[in-house]
mmCIF file of N, CA and C in Angstrom:
data_model
loop_
_atom_site.group_PDB
_atom_site.id
_atom_site.type_symbol
_atom_site.label_atom_id
_atom_site.label_comp_id
_atom_site.label_asym_id
_atom_site.label_seq_id
_atom_site.Cartn_x
_atom_site.Cartn_y
_atom_site.Cartn_z
ATOM 1 N N UNK A 1 -10.050 -120.036 63.904
ATOM 2 C CA UNK A 1 -9.707 -121.431 63.829
ATOM 3 C C UNK A 1 -9.394 -121.932 65.245
ATOM 4 N N UNK A 2 -9.966 -123.022 65.632
ATOM 5 C CA UNK A 2 -9.730 -123.604 66.949
ATOM 6 C C UNK A 2 -9.087 -124.966 66.761
ATOM 7 N N UNK A 3 -7.989 -125.169 67.478
ATOM 8 C CA UNK A 3 -7.270 -126.434 67.391
ATOM 9 C C UNK A 3 -6.879 -126.838 68.799
ATOM 10 N N UNK A 4 -7.232 -128.040 69.208
ATOM 11 C CA UNK A 4 -6.952 -128.515 70.567
ATOM 12 C C UNK A 4 -7.513 -127.572 71.619
ATOM 13 N N UNK A 5 -8.675 -126.984 71.332
ATOM 14 C CA UNK A 5 -9.314 -126.095 72.291
ATOM 15 C C UNK A 5 -8.690 -124.711 72.388
ATOM 16 N N UNK A 6 -7.741 -124.378 71.520
ATOM 17 C CA UNK A 6 -7.066 -123.080 71.571
ATOM 18 C C UNK A 6 -7.411 -122.293 70.315
ATOM 19 N N UNK A 7 -7.885 -121.066 70.486
ATOM 20 C CA UNK A 7 -8.215 -120.218 69.346
ATOM 21 C C UNK A 7 -6.947 -119.637 68.756
ATOM 22 N N UNK A 8 -6.790 -119.785 67.454
ATOM 23 C CA UNK A 8 -5.632 -119.213 66.777
ATOM 24 C C UNK A 8 -5.915 -117.788 66.318
ATOM 25 N N UNK A 9 -7.139 -117.296 66.532
ATOM 26 C CA UNK A 9 -7.453 -115.899 66.270
ATOM 27 C C UNK A 9 -7.049 -115.010 67.434
ATOM 28 N N UNK A 10 -6.723 -115.623 68.543
ATOM 29 C CA UNK A 10 -6.363 -114.830 69.711
ATOM 30 C C UNK A 10 -5.095 -114.066 69.422
ATOM 31 N N UNK A 11 -5.198 -112.747 69.497
ATOM 32 C CA UNK A 11 -4.048 -111.902 69.214
ATOM 33 C C UNK A 11 -3.179 -111.753 70.452
ATOM 34 N N UNK A 12 -3.815 -111.476 71.562
ATOM 35 C CA UNK A 12 -3.018 -111.146 72.731
ATOM 36 C C UNK A 12 -3.651 -111.707 73.999
ATOM 37 N N UNK A 13 -2.892 -112.388 74.756
ATOM 38 C CA UNK A 13 -3.229 -112.683 76.141
ATOM 39 C C UNK A 13 -1.896 -112.775 76.853
ATOM 40 N N UNK A 14 -1.473 -111.662 77.376
ATOM 41 C CA UNK A 14 -0.185 -111.605 78.049
ATOM 42 C C UNK A 14 -0.403 -111.249 79.513
ATOM 43 N N UNK A 15 0.267 -111.925 80.371
ATOM 44 C CA UNK A 15 0.202 -111.590 81.780
ATOM 45 C C UNK A 15 1.601 -111.174 82.212
ATOM 46 N N UNK A 16 1.718 -109.891 82.574
ATOM 47 C CA UNK A 16 3.006 -109.350 82.966
ATOM 48 C C UNK A 16 3.234 -109.449 84.467
ATOM 49 N N UNK A 17 2.166 -109.491 85.241
ATOM 50 C CA UNK A 17 2.316 -109.582 86.684
ATOM 51 C C UNK A 17 1.025 -110.144 87.259
ATOM 52 N N UNK A 18 0.980 -110.233 88.574
ATOM 53 C CA UNK A 18 -0.221 -110.742 89.220
ATOM 54 C C UNK A 18 -0.976 -109.624 89.920
ATOM 55 N N UNK A 19 -0.844 -108.397 89.428
ATOM 56 C CA UNK A 19 -1.595 -107.279 90.002
ATOM 57 C C UNK A 19 -3.088 -107.539 89.886
ATOM 58 N N UNK A 20 -3.850 -106.861 90.750
ATOM 59 C CA UNK A 20 -5.293 -106.988 90.682
ATOM 60 C C UNK A 20 -5.825 -106.350 89.410
ATOM 61 N N UNK A 21 -7.036 -106.715 89.082
ATOM 62 C CA UNK A 21 -7.705 -106.189 87.909
ATOM 63 C C UNK A 21 -8.134 -104.741 88.169
ATOM 64 N N UNK A 22 -7.658 -103.797 87.358
ATOM 65 C CA UNK A 22 -8.019 -102.392 87.544
ATOM 66 C C UNK A 22 -8.953 -101.888 86.463
ATOM 67 N N UNK A 23 -8.726 -102.243 85.235
ATOM 68 C CA UNK A 23 -9.568 -101.882 84.100
ATOM 69 C C UNK A 23 -9.650 -100.372 83.899
ATOM 70 N N UNK A 24 -10.873 -99.841 83.881
ATOM 71 C CA UNK A 24 -11.088 -98.416 83.648
ATOM 72 C C UNK A 24 -10.938 -97.691 84.980
ATOM 73 N N UNK A 25 -9.930 -96.830 85.068
ATOM 74 C CA UNK A 25 -9.719 -96.073 86.294
ATOM 75 C C UNK A 25 -10.635 -94.868 86.372
ATOM 76 N N UNK A 26 -10.779 -94.184 85.244
ATOM 77 C CA UNK A 26 -11.634 -93.006 85.238
ATOM 78 C C UNK A 26 -12.057 -92.684 83.816
ATOM 79 N N UNK A 27 -13.152 -91.982 83.729
ATOM 80 C CA UNK A 27 -13.612 -91.457 82.451
ATOM 81 C C UNK A 27 -14.333 -90.156 82.743
ATOM 82 N N UNK A 28 -14.131 -89.185 81.863
ATOM 83 C CA UNK A 28 -14.819 -87.915 82.055
ATOM 84 C C UNK A 28 -15.053 -87.253 80.706
ATOM 85 N N UNK A 29 -16.188 -86.608 80.620
ATOM 86 C CA UNK A 29 -16.516 -85.835 79.430
ATOM 87 C C UNK A 29 -16.387 -84.364 79.793
ATOM 88 N N UNK A 30 -15.807 -83.614 78.886
ATOM 89 C CA UNK A 30 -15.757 -82.171 79.023
ATOM 90 C C UNK A 30 -16.620 -81.591 77.904
ATOM 91 N N UNK A 31 -16.668 -80.300 77.817
ATOM 92 C CA UNK A 31 -17.436 -79.681 76.737
ATOM 93 C C UNK A 31 -16.854 -80.043 75.373
ATOM 94 N N UNK A 32 -15.517 -80.166 75.313
ATOM 95 C CA UNK A 32 -14.842 -80.392 74.033
ATOM 96 C C UNK A 32 -14.451 -81.830 73.745
ATOM 97 N N UNK A 33 -14.449 -82.698 74.777
ATOM 98 C CA UNK A 33 -13.944 -84.032 74.524
ATOM 99 C C UNK A 33 -14.243 -85.029 75.615
ATOM 100 N N UNK A 34 -13.527 -86.139 75.524
ATOM 101 C CA UNK A 34 -13.764 -87.278 76.398
ATOM 102 C C UNK A 34 -12.414 -87.901 76.731
ATOM 103 N N UNK A 35 -12.182 -88.171 78.019
ATOM 104 C CA UNK A 35 -10.904 -88.732 78.457
ATOM 105 C C UNK A 35 -11.139 -89.976 79.292
ATOM 106 N N UNK A 36 -10.318 -90.994 79.028
ATOM 107 C CA UNK A 36 -10.422 -92.278 79.721
ATOM 108 C C UNK A 36 -9.032 -92.699 80.167
ATOM 109 N N UNK A 37 -8.943 -93.255 81.377
ATOM 110 C CA UNK A 37 -7.687 -93.795 81.886
ATOM 111 C C UNK A 37 -7.897 -95.275 82.186
ATOM 112 N N UNK A 38 -7.036 -96.108 81.595
ATOM 113 C CA UNK A 38 -7.057 -97.557 81.819
ATOM 114 C C UNK A 38 -5.775 -97.967 82.534
ATOM 115 N N UNK A 39 -5.860 -99.005 83.376
ATOM 116 C CA UNK A 39 -4.658 -99.643 83.924
ATOM 117 C C UNK A 39 -4.998 -101.076 84.304
ATOM 118 N N UNK A 40 -3.967 -101.835 84.619
ATOM 119 C CA UNK A 40 -4.184 -103.236 84.976
ATOM 120 C C UNK A 40 -4.551 -104.064 83.767
ATOM 121 N N UNK A 41 -5.613 -104.838 83.887
ATOM 122 C CA UNK A 41 -6.092 -105.681 82.808
ATOM 123 C C UNK A 41 -7.219 -104.970 82.073
ATOM 124 N N UNK A 42 -7.120 -104.903 80.763
ATOM 125 C CA UNK A 42 -8.149 -104.281 79.931
ATOM 126 C C UNK A 42 -8.687 -105.351 78.992
ATOM 127 N N UNK A 43 -10.006 -105.461 78.931
ATOM 128 C CA UNK A 43 -10.633 -106.459 78.065
ATOM 129 C C UNK A 43 -11.329 -105.782 76.887
ATOM 130 N N UNK A 44 -11.618 -106.569 75.891
ATOM 131 C CA UNK A 44 -12.356 -106.040 74.741
ATOM 132 C C UNK A 44 -13.733 -105.554 75.177
ATOM 133 N N UNK A 45 -14.343 -106.219 76.141
ATOM 134 C CA UNK A 45 -15.658 -105.799 76.621
ATOM 135 C C UNK A 45 -15.603 -104.361 77.132
ATOM 136 N N UNK A 46 -14.564 -104.027 77.888
ATOM 137 C CA UNK A 46 -14.432 -102.654 78.385
ATOM 138 C C UNK A 46 -14.206 -101.664 77.249
ATOM 139 N N UNK A 47 -13.461 -102.086 76.241
ATOM 140 C CA UNK A 47 -13.235 -101.209 75.088
ATOM 141 C C UNK A 47 -14.559 -100.936 74.372
ATOM 142 N N UNK A 48 -15.379 -101.962 74.191
ATOM 143 C CA UNK A 48 -16.680 -101.779 73.559
ATOM 144 C C UNK A 48 -17.585 -100.892 74.424
ATOM 145 N N UNK A 49 -17.559 -101.111 75.750
ATOM 146 C CA UNK A 49 -18.394 -100.310 76.655
ATOM 147 C C UNK A 49 -18.003 -98.833 76.620
ATOM 148 N N UNK A 50 -16.706 -98.550 76.635
ATOM 149 C CA UNK A 50 -16.255 -97.155 76.561
ATOM 150 C C UNK A 50 -16.670 -96.545 75.236
ATOM 151 N N UNK A 51 -16.534 -97.305 74.158
ATOM 152 C CA UNK A 51 -16.958 -96.802 72.855
ATOM 153 C C UNK A 51 -18.431 -96.440 72.834
ATOM 154 N N UNK A 52 -19.261 -97.291 73.393
ATOM 155 C CA UNK A 52 -20.702 -97.014 73.443
ATOM 156 C C UNK A 52 -20.994 -95.794 74.308
ATOM 157 N N UNK A 53 -20.348 -95.713 75.466
ATOM 158 C CA UNK A 53 -20.549 -94.587 76.371
ATOM 159 C C UNK A 53 -20.167 -93.272 75.685
ATOM 160 N N UNK A 54 -19.037 -93.276 75.050
ATOM 161 C CA UNK A 54 -18.512 -92.103 74.356
ATOM 162 C C UNK A 54 -19.426 -91.688 73.197
ATOM 163 N N UNK A 55 -19.797 -92.627 72.375
ATOM 164 C CA UNK A 55 -20.579 -92.330 71.168
ATOM 165 C C UNK A 55 -22.029 -91.976 71.469
ATOM 166 N N UNK A 56 -22.528 -92.371 72.646
ATOM 167 C CA UNK A 56 -23.904 -92.039 73.017
ATOM 168 C C UNK A 56 -23.983 -90.853 73.978
ATOM 169 N N UNK A 57 -22.856 -90.241 74.231
ATOM 170 C CA UNK A 57 -22.861 -89.047 75.079
ATOM 171 C C UNK A 57 -23.580 -87.928 74.329
ATOM 172 N N UNK A 58 -24.377 -87.120 75.014
ATOM 173 C CA UNK A 58 -25.116 -86.048 74.331
ATOM 174 C C UNK A 58 -24.215 -85.053 73.581
ATOM 175 N N UNK A 59 -22.971 -84.883 74.047
ATOM 176 C CA UNK A 59 -22.056 -83.940 73.385
ATOM 177 C C UNK A 59 -21.231 -84.575 72.269
ATOM 178 N N UNK A 60 -21.421 -85.873 72.022
ATOM 179 C CA UNK A 60 -20.590 -86.544 71.021
ATOM 180 C C UNK A 60 -20.531 -85.817 69.677
ATOM 181 N N UNK A 61 -21.634 -85.351 69.137
ATOM 182 C CA UNK A 61 -21.549 -84.699 67.816
ATOM 183 C C UNK A 61 -20.650 -83.458 67.787
ATOM 184 N N UNK A 62 -20.403 -82.855 68.952
ATOM 185 C CA UNK A 62 -19.553 -81.658 68.981
ATOM 186 C C UNK A 62 -18.199 -81.887 69.644
ATOM 187 N N UNK A 63 -17.952 -83.112 70.133
ATOM 188 C CA UNK A 63 -16.637 -83.399 70.712
ATOM 189 C C UNK A 63 -15.550 -83.133 69.675
ATOM 190 N N UNK A 64 -14.436 -82.593 70.163
ATOM 191 C CA UNK A 64 -13.292 -82.324 69.286
ATOM 192 C C UNK A 64 -12.209 -83.394 69.447
ATOM 193 N N UNK A 65 -12.229 -84.092 70.588
ATOM 194 C CA UNK A 65 -11.183 -85.098 70.828
ATOM 195 C C UNK A 65 -11.664 -86.186 71.770
ATOM 196 N N UNK A 66 -10.946 -87.310 71.703
ATOM 197 C CA UNK A 66 -10.989 -88.345 72.730
ATOM 198 C C UNK A 66 -9.536 -88.652 73.061
ATOM 199 N N UNK A 67 -9.266 -88.802 74.345
ATOM 200 C CA UNK A 67 -7.928 -89.142 74.816
ATOM 201 C C UNK A 67 -8.034 -90.397 75.665
ATOM 202 N N UNK A 68 -7.339 -91.451 75.245
ATOM 203 C CA UNK A 68 -7.280 -92.691 76.011
ATOM 204 C C UNK A 68 -5.859 -92.875 76.515
ATOM 205 N N UNK A 69 -5.701 -92.969 77.834
ATOM 206 C CA UNK A 69 -4.405 -93.160 78.465
ATOM 207 C C UNK A 69 -4.375 -94.548 79.077
ATOM 208 N N UNK A 70 -3.466 -95.383 78.582
ATOM 209 C CA UNK A 70 -3.264 -96.736 79.087
ATOM 210 C C UNK A 70 -1.978 -96.735 79.900
ATOM 211 N N UNK A 71 -2.114 -96.847 81.225
ATOM 212 C CA UNK A 71 -0.959 -96.753 82.113
ATOM 213 C C UNK A 71 -0.852 -98.012 82.968
ATOM 214 N N UNK A 72 0.362 -98.511 83.139
ATOM 215 C CA UNK A 72 0.596 -99.693 83.980
ATOM 216 C C UNK A 72 -0.289 -100.870 83.562
ATOM 217 N N UNK A 73 -0.268 -101.172 82.284
ATOM 218 C CA UNK A 73 -1.094 -102.261 81.755
ATOM 219 C C UNK A 73 -0.442 -103.610 82.061
ATOM 220 N N UNK A 74 -1.240 -104.504 82.640
ATOM 221 C CA UNK A 74 -0.785 -105.863 82.928
ATOM 222 C C UNK A 74 -1.210 -106.829 81.829
ATOM 223 N N UNK A 75 -2.456 -106.732 81.414
ATOM 224 C CA UNK A 75 -3.019 -107.618 80.396
ATOM 225 C C UNK A 75 -3.860 -106.801 79.429
ATOM 226 N N UNK A 76 -3.874 -107.226 78.190
ATOM 227 C CA UNK A 76 -4.758 -106.637 77.184
ATOM 228 C C UNK A 76 -5.408 -107.819 76.491
ATOM 229 N N UNK A 77 -6.689 -108.024 76.746
ATOM 230 C CA UNK A 77 -7.391 -109.206 76.254
ATOM 231 C C UNK A 77 -8.316 -108.807 75.106
ATOM 232 N N UNK A 78 -7.805 -108.933 73.895
ATOM 233 C CA UNK A 78 -8.573 -108.581 72.701
ATOM 234 C C UNK A 78 -8.029 -109.399 71.538
ATOM 235 N N UNK A 79 -8.918 -109.832 70.656
ATOM 236 C CA UNK A 79 -8.433 -110.569 69.494
ATOM 237 C C UNK A 79 -8.573 -109.719 68.232
ATOM 238 N N UNK A 80 -8.034 -110.199 67.160
ATOM 239 C CA UNK A 80 -7.986 -109.439 65.905
ATOM 240 C C UNK A 80 -9.387 -109.072 65.430
ATOM 241 N N UNK A 81 -10.323 -110.020 65.500
ATOM 242 C CA UNK A 81 -11.684 -109.738 65.043
ATOM 243 C C UNK A 81 -12.345 -108.645 65.877
ATOM 244 N N UNK A 82 -12.104 -108.639 67.181
ATOM 245 C CA UNK A 82 -12.668 -107.592 68.046
ATOM 246 C C UNK A 82 -12.051 -106.236 67.726
ATOM 247 N N UNK A 83 -10.763 -106.225 67.458
ATOM 248 C CA UNK A 83 -10.089 -104.975 67.089
ATOM 249 C C UNK A 83 -10.653 -104.436 65.773
ATOM 250 N N UNK A 84 -10.865 -105.314 64.822
ATOM 251 C CA UNK A 84 -11.488 -104.913 63.545
ATOM 252 C C UNK A 84 -12.891 -104.357 63.773
ATOM 253 N N UNK A 85 -13.641 -105.031 64.647
ATOM 254 C CA UNK A 85 -15.009 -104.599 64.927
ATOM 255 C C UNK A 85 -15.009 -103.213 65.588
ATOM 256 N N UNK A 86 -14.094 -102.976 66.525
ATOM 257 C CA UNK A 86 -13.986 -101.649 67.137
ATOM 258 C C UNK A 86 -13.719 -100.582 66.078
ATOM 259 N N UNK A 87 -12.815 -100.871 65.165
ATOM 260 C CA UNK A 87 -12.482 -99.916 64.107
ATOM 261 C C UNK A 87 -13.693 -99.657 63.208
ATOM 262 N N UNK A 88 -14.434 -100.716 62.882
ATOM 263 C CA UNK A 88 -15.625 -100.552 62.048
ATOM 264 C C UNK A 88 -16.682 -99.711 62.757
ATOM 265 N N UNK A 89 -16.899 -99.971 64.045
ATOM 266 C CA UNK A 89 -17.861 -99.186 64.815
ATOM 267 C C UNK A 89 -17.435 -97.717 64.894
ATOM 268 N N UNK A 90 -16.143 -97.483 65.022
ATOM 269 C CA UNK A 90 -15.641 -96.104 65.061
ATOM 270 C C UNK A 90 -15.823 -95.410 63.713
ATOM 271 N N UNK A 91 -15.599 -96.136 62.634
ATOM 272 C CA UNK A 91 -15.849 -95.552 61.295
ATOM 273 C C UNK A 91 -17.329 -95.191 61.147
ATOM 274 N N UNK A 92 -18.218 -96.067 61.628
ATOM 275 C CA UNK A 92 -19.652 -95.768 61.575
ATOM 276 C C UNK A 92 -19.973 -94.519 62.402
ATOM 277 N N UNK A 93 -19.396 -94.426 63.589
ATOM 278 C CA UNK A 93 -19.644 -93.272 64.460
ATOM 279 C C UNK A 93 -19.091 -91.983 63.864
ATOM 280 N N UNK A 94 -18.050 -92.097 63.061
ATOM 281 C CA UNK A 94 -17.447 -90.887 62.489
ATOM 282 C C UNK A 94 -18.401 -90.183 61.517
ATOM 283 N N UNK A 95 -19.471 -90.839 61.124
ATOM 284 C CA UNK A 95 -20.479 -90.182 60.283
ATOM 285 C C UNK A 95 -21.228 -89.111 61.074
ATOM 286 N N UNK A 96 -21.280 -89.256 62.405
ATOM 287 C CA UNK A 96 -21.964 -88.283 63.273
ATOM 288 C C UNK A 96 -21.029 -87.199 63.795
ATOM 289 N N UNK A 97 -19.728 -87.426 63.689
ATOM 290 C CA UNK A 97 -18.740 -86.443 64.133
ATOM 291 C C UNK A 97 -17.477 -86.678 63.313
ATOM 292 N N UNK A 98 -17.273 -85.862 62.309
ATOM 293 C CA UNK A 98 -16.168 -86.078 61.367
ATOM 294 C C UNK A 98 -14.871 -85.374 61.773
ATOM 295 N N UNK A 99 -14.889 -84.584 62.832
ATOM 296 C CA UNK A 99 -13.760 -83.704 63.130
ATOM 297 C C UNK A 99 -13.042 -84.070 64.427
ATOM 298 N N UNK A 100 -12.987 -85.323 64.740
ATOM 299 C CA UNK A 100 -12.469 -85.782 66.028
ATOM 300 C C UNK A 100 -10.984 -86.127 65.958
ATOM 301 N N UNK A 101 -10.222 -85.637 66.922
ATOM 302 C CA UNK A 101 -8.843 -86.080 67.133
ATOM 303 C C UNK A 101 -8.914 -87.237 68.136
ATOM 304 N N UNK A 102 -8.353 -88.379 67.766
ATOM 305 C CA UNK A 102 -8.406 -89.587 68.590
ATOM 306 C C UNK A 102 -6.990 -89.885 69.069
ATOM 307 N N UNK A 103 -6.674 -89.529 70.307
ATOM 308 C CA UNK A 103 -5.331 -89.694 70.854
ATOM 309 C C UNK A 103 -5.281 -90.891 71.798
ATOM 310 N N UNK A 104 -4.278 -91.734 71.601
ATOM 311 C CA UNK A 104 -4.006 -92.851 72.506
ATOM 312 C C UNK A 104 -2.603 -92.630 73.056
ATOM 313 N N UNK A 105 -2.471 -92.662 74.373
ATOM 314 C CA UNK A 105 -1.164 -92.534 75.015
ATOM 315 C C UNK A 105 -0.937 -93.773 75.868
ATOM 316 N N UNK A 106 0.291 -94.288 75.826
ATOM 317 C CA UNK A 106 0.572 -95.507 76.581
ATOM 318 C C UNK A 106 2.055 -95.652 76.858
ATOM 319 N N UNK A 107 2.352 -96.267 77.975
ATOM 320 C CA UNK A 107 3.734 -96.622 78.287
ATOM 321 C C UNK A 107 3.971 -98.111 78.007
ATOM 322 N N UNK A 108 3.003 -98.750 77.353
ATOM 323 C CA UNK A 108 3.069 -100.182 77.059
ATOM 324 C C UNK A 108 3.347 -100.430 75.578
ATOM 325 N N UNK A 109 4.427 -101.139 75.248
ATOM 326 C CA UNK A 109 4.665 -101.485 73.839
ATOM 327 C C UNK A 109 3.517 -102.311 73.242
ATOM 328 N N UNK A 110 2.909 -103.173 74.048
ATOM 329 C CA UNK A 110 1.788 -103.980 73.594
ATOM 330 C C UNK A 110 0.623 -103.094 73.159
ATOM 331 N N UNK A 111 0.223 -102.172 74.016
ATOM 332 C CA UNK A 111 -0.908 -101.291 73.700
ATOM 333 C C UNK A 111 -0.560 -100.388 72.523
ATOM 334 N N UNK A 112 0.676 -99.908 72.476
ATOM 335 C CA UNK A 112 1.109 -99.065 71.359
ATOM 336 C C UNK A 112 0.900 -99.821 70.037
ATOM 337 N N UNK A 113 1.327 -101.069 69.992
ATOM 338 C CA UNK A 113 1.169 -101.874 68.782
ATOM 339 C C UNK A 113 -0.292 -102.149 68.443
ATOM 340 N N UNK A 114 -1.105 -102.445 69.451
ATOM 341 C CA UNK A 114 -2.530 -102.682 69.208
ATOM 342 C C UNK A 114 -3.216 -101.409 68.710
ATOM 343 N N UNK A 115 -2.842 -100.265 69.266
ATOM 344 C CA UNK A 115 -3.425 -98.995 68.817
ATOM 345 C C UNK A 115 -3.049 -98.716 67.362
ATOM 346 N N UNK A 116 -1.821 -99.017 66.998
ATOM 347 C CA UNK A 116 -1.396 -98.846 65.600
ATOM 348 C C UNK A 116 -2.163 -99.805 64.681
ATOM 349 N N UNK A 117 -2.435 -101.007 65.176
ATOM 350 C CA UNK A 117 -3.215 -101.960 64.391
ATOM 351 C C UNK A 117 -4.644 -101.429 64.208
ATOM 352 N N UNK A 118 -5.244 -100.880 65.293
ATOM 353 C CA UNK A 118 -6.576 -100.275 65.185
ATOM 354 C C UNK A 118 -6.553 -99.169 64.129
ATOM 355 N N UNK A 119 -5.493 -98.341 64.112
ATOM 356 C CA UNK A 119 -5.370 -97.273 63.104
ATOM 357 C C UNK A 119 -5.435 -97.855 61.692
ATOM 358 N N UNK A 120 -4.746 -98.957 61.479
ATOM 359 C CA UNK A 120 -4.736 -99.609 60.167
ATOM 360 C C UNK A 120 -6.137 -100.097 59.806
ATOM 361 N N UNK A 121 -6.821 -100.735 60.750
ATOM 362 C CA UNK A 121 -8.175 -101.217 60.494
ATOM 363 C C UNK A 121 -9.148 -100.061 60.277
ATOM 364 N N UNK A 122 -8.956 -98.965 61.000
ATOM 365 C CA UNK A 122 -9.822 -97.786 60.854
ATOM 366 C C UNK A 122 -9.666 -97.186 59.458
ATOM 367 N N UNK A 123 -8.469 -97.216 58.939
ATOM 368 C CA UNK A 123 -8.228 -96.778 57.563
ATOM 369 C C UNK A 123 -8.231 -95.270 57.401
ATOM 370 N N UNK A 124 -8.797 -94.829 56.296
ATOM 371 C CA UNK A 124 -8.737 -93.406 55.971
ATOM 372 C C UNK A 124 -10.027 -92.674 56.328
ATOM 373 N N UNK A 125 -10.627 -93.061 57.450
ATOM 374 C CA UNK A 125 -11.821 -92.365 57.929
ATOM 375 C C UNK A 125 -11.500 -90.924 58.301
ATOM 376 N N UNK A 126 -12.519 -90.146 58.602
ATOM 377 C CA UNK A 126 -12.315 -88.721 58.863
ATOM 378 C C UNK A 126 -11.647 -88.385 60.206
ATOM 379 N N UNK A 127 -11.714 -89.287 61.178
ATOM 380 C CA UNK A 127 -11.061 -88.986 62.448
ATOM 381 C C UNK A 127 -9.559 -88.941 62.254
ATOM 382 N N UNK A 128 -8.897 -88.181 63.108
ATOM 383 C CA UNK A 128 -7.436 -88.073 63.061
ATOM 384 C C UNK A 128 -6.859 -88.839 64.252
ATOM 385 N N UNK A 129 -6.540 -90.123 64.070
ATOM 386 C CA UNK A 129 -5.968 -90.898 65.173
ATOM 387 C C UNK A 129 -4.452 -90.710 65.259
ATOM 388 N N UNK A 130 -3.948 -90.742 66.484
ATOM 389 C CA UNK A 130 -2.507 -90.655 66.685
ATOM 390 C C UNK A 130 -2.163 -91.355 68.001
ATOM 391 N N UNK A 131 -1.051 -92.100 67.996
ATOM 392 C CA UNK A 131 -0.613 -92.858 69.167
ATOM 393 C C UNK A 131 0.648 -92.208 69.722
ATOM 394 N N UNK A 132 0.685 -92.038 71.033
ATOM 395 C CA UNK A 132 1.793 -91.370 71.706
ATOM 396 C C UNK A 132 2.358 -92.252 72.812
ATOM 397 N N UNK A 133 3.616 -92.028 73.130
ATOM 398 C CA UNK A 133 4.241 -92.707 74.265
ATOM 399 C C UNK A 133 4.206 -91.840 75.521
ATOM 400 N N UNK A 134 3.922 -90.558 75.354
ATOM 401 C CA UNK A 134 3.886 -89.618 76.485
ATOM 402 C C UNK A 134 2.495 -89.007 76.615
ATOM 403 N N UNK A 135 1.937 -89.053 77.817
ATOM 404 C CA UNK A 135 0.603 -88.528 78.067
ATOM 405 C C UNK A 135 0.514 -87.038 77.767
ATOM 406 N N UNK A 136 1.478 -86.260 78.228
ATOM 407 C CA UNK A 136 1.392 -84.807 78.039
ATOM 408 C C UNK A 136 1.437 -84.419 76.568
ATOM 409 N N UNK A 137 2.217 -85.127 75.787
ATOM 410 C CA UNK A 137 2.266 -84.863 74.348
ATOM 411 C C UNK A 137 0.905 -85.181 73.711
ATOM 412 N N UNK A 138 0.292 -86.292 74.118
ATOM 413 C CA UNK A 138 -1.032 -86.664 73.604
ATOM 414 C C UNK A 138 -2.080 -85.645 74.022
ATOM 415 N N UNK A 139 -2.024 -85.239 75.276
ATOM 416 C CA UNK A 139 -2.995 -84.266 75.787
ATOM 417 C C UNK A 139 -2.874 -82.932 75.038
ATOM 418 N N UNK A 140 -1.642 -82.493 74.828
ATOM 419 C CA UNK A 140 -1.417 -81.229 74.110
ATOM 420 C C UNK A 140 -1.980 -81.315 72.689
ATOM 421 N N UNK A 141 -1.712 -82.412 72.002
ATOM 422 C CA UNK A 141 -2.207 -82.599 70.639
ATOM 423 C C UNK A 141 -3.735 -82.663 70.621
ATOM 424 N N UNK A 142 -4.320 -83.431 71.553
ATOM 425 C CA UNK A 142 -5.784 -83.576 71.600
ATOM 426 C C UNK A 142 -6.460 -82.244 71.892
ATOM 427 N N UNK A 143 -5.940 -81.507 72.867
ATOM 428 C CA UNK A 143 -6.554 -80.227 73.249
ATOM 429 C C UNK A 143 -6.341 -79.157 72.184
ATOM 430 N N UNK A 144 -5.268 -79.271 71.407
ATOM 431 C CA UNK A 144 -5.049 -78.307 70.318
ATOM 432 C C UNK A 144 -6.168 -78.396 69.291
ATOM 433 N N UNK A 145 -6.804 -79.557 69.209
ATOM 434 C CA UNK A 145 -7.907 -79.728 68.252
ATOM 435 C C UNK A 145 -9.108 -78.893 68.622
ATOM 436 N N UNK A 146 -9.204 -78.496 69.900
ATOM 437 C CA UNK A 146 -10.381 -77.738 70.331
ATOM 438 C C UNK A 146 -10.151 -76.224 70.273
ATOM 439 N N UNK A 147 -8.962 -75.830 69.867
ATOM 440 C CA UNK A 147 -8.697 -74.396 69.728
ATOM 441 C C UNK A 147 -9.278 -73.902 68.417
ATOM 442 N N UNK A 148 -9.731 -72.632 68.390
ATOM 443 C CA UNK A 148 -10.348 -72.105 67.160
ATOM 444 C C UNK A 148 -9.367 -72.020 66.017
#
């Protein structure tokens, strides 16, 4: 719904500081999983791009985990419909890999809440999503999924 030029579907547009745009700091695939580090301003476009990159990786069918670390987040630009769409795309991808641990770690209350909302939209799919406030706890949980 748009009223006076403002979308009421907009879930979040918060500016905490005037830091430069950092977005995706790093991403790496290992034999067992995929890890991404975000900071600064994160947009829905970047979330969709990471999802595509991850799901089209040659090792995706055998990945045991994905770990997303959101650190020093200034802005998170995503609306409810985009969050729902991400969850739907992830449910579709889970048909190709049903045994994935999906860990999100963040020091941001905003990102923590959005990740929990994504969990709700994702529903009872086969992936095991979990949101953490500490990176090492998330990493330990994610890597435990790759142990025999």
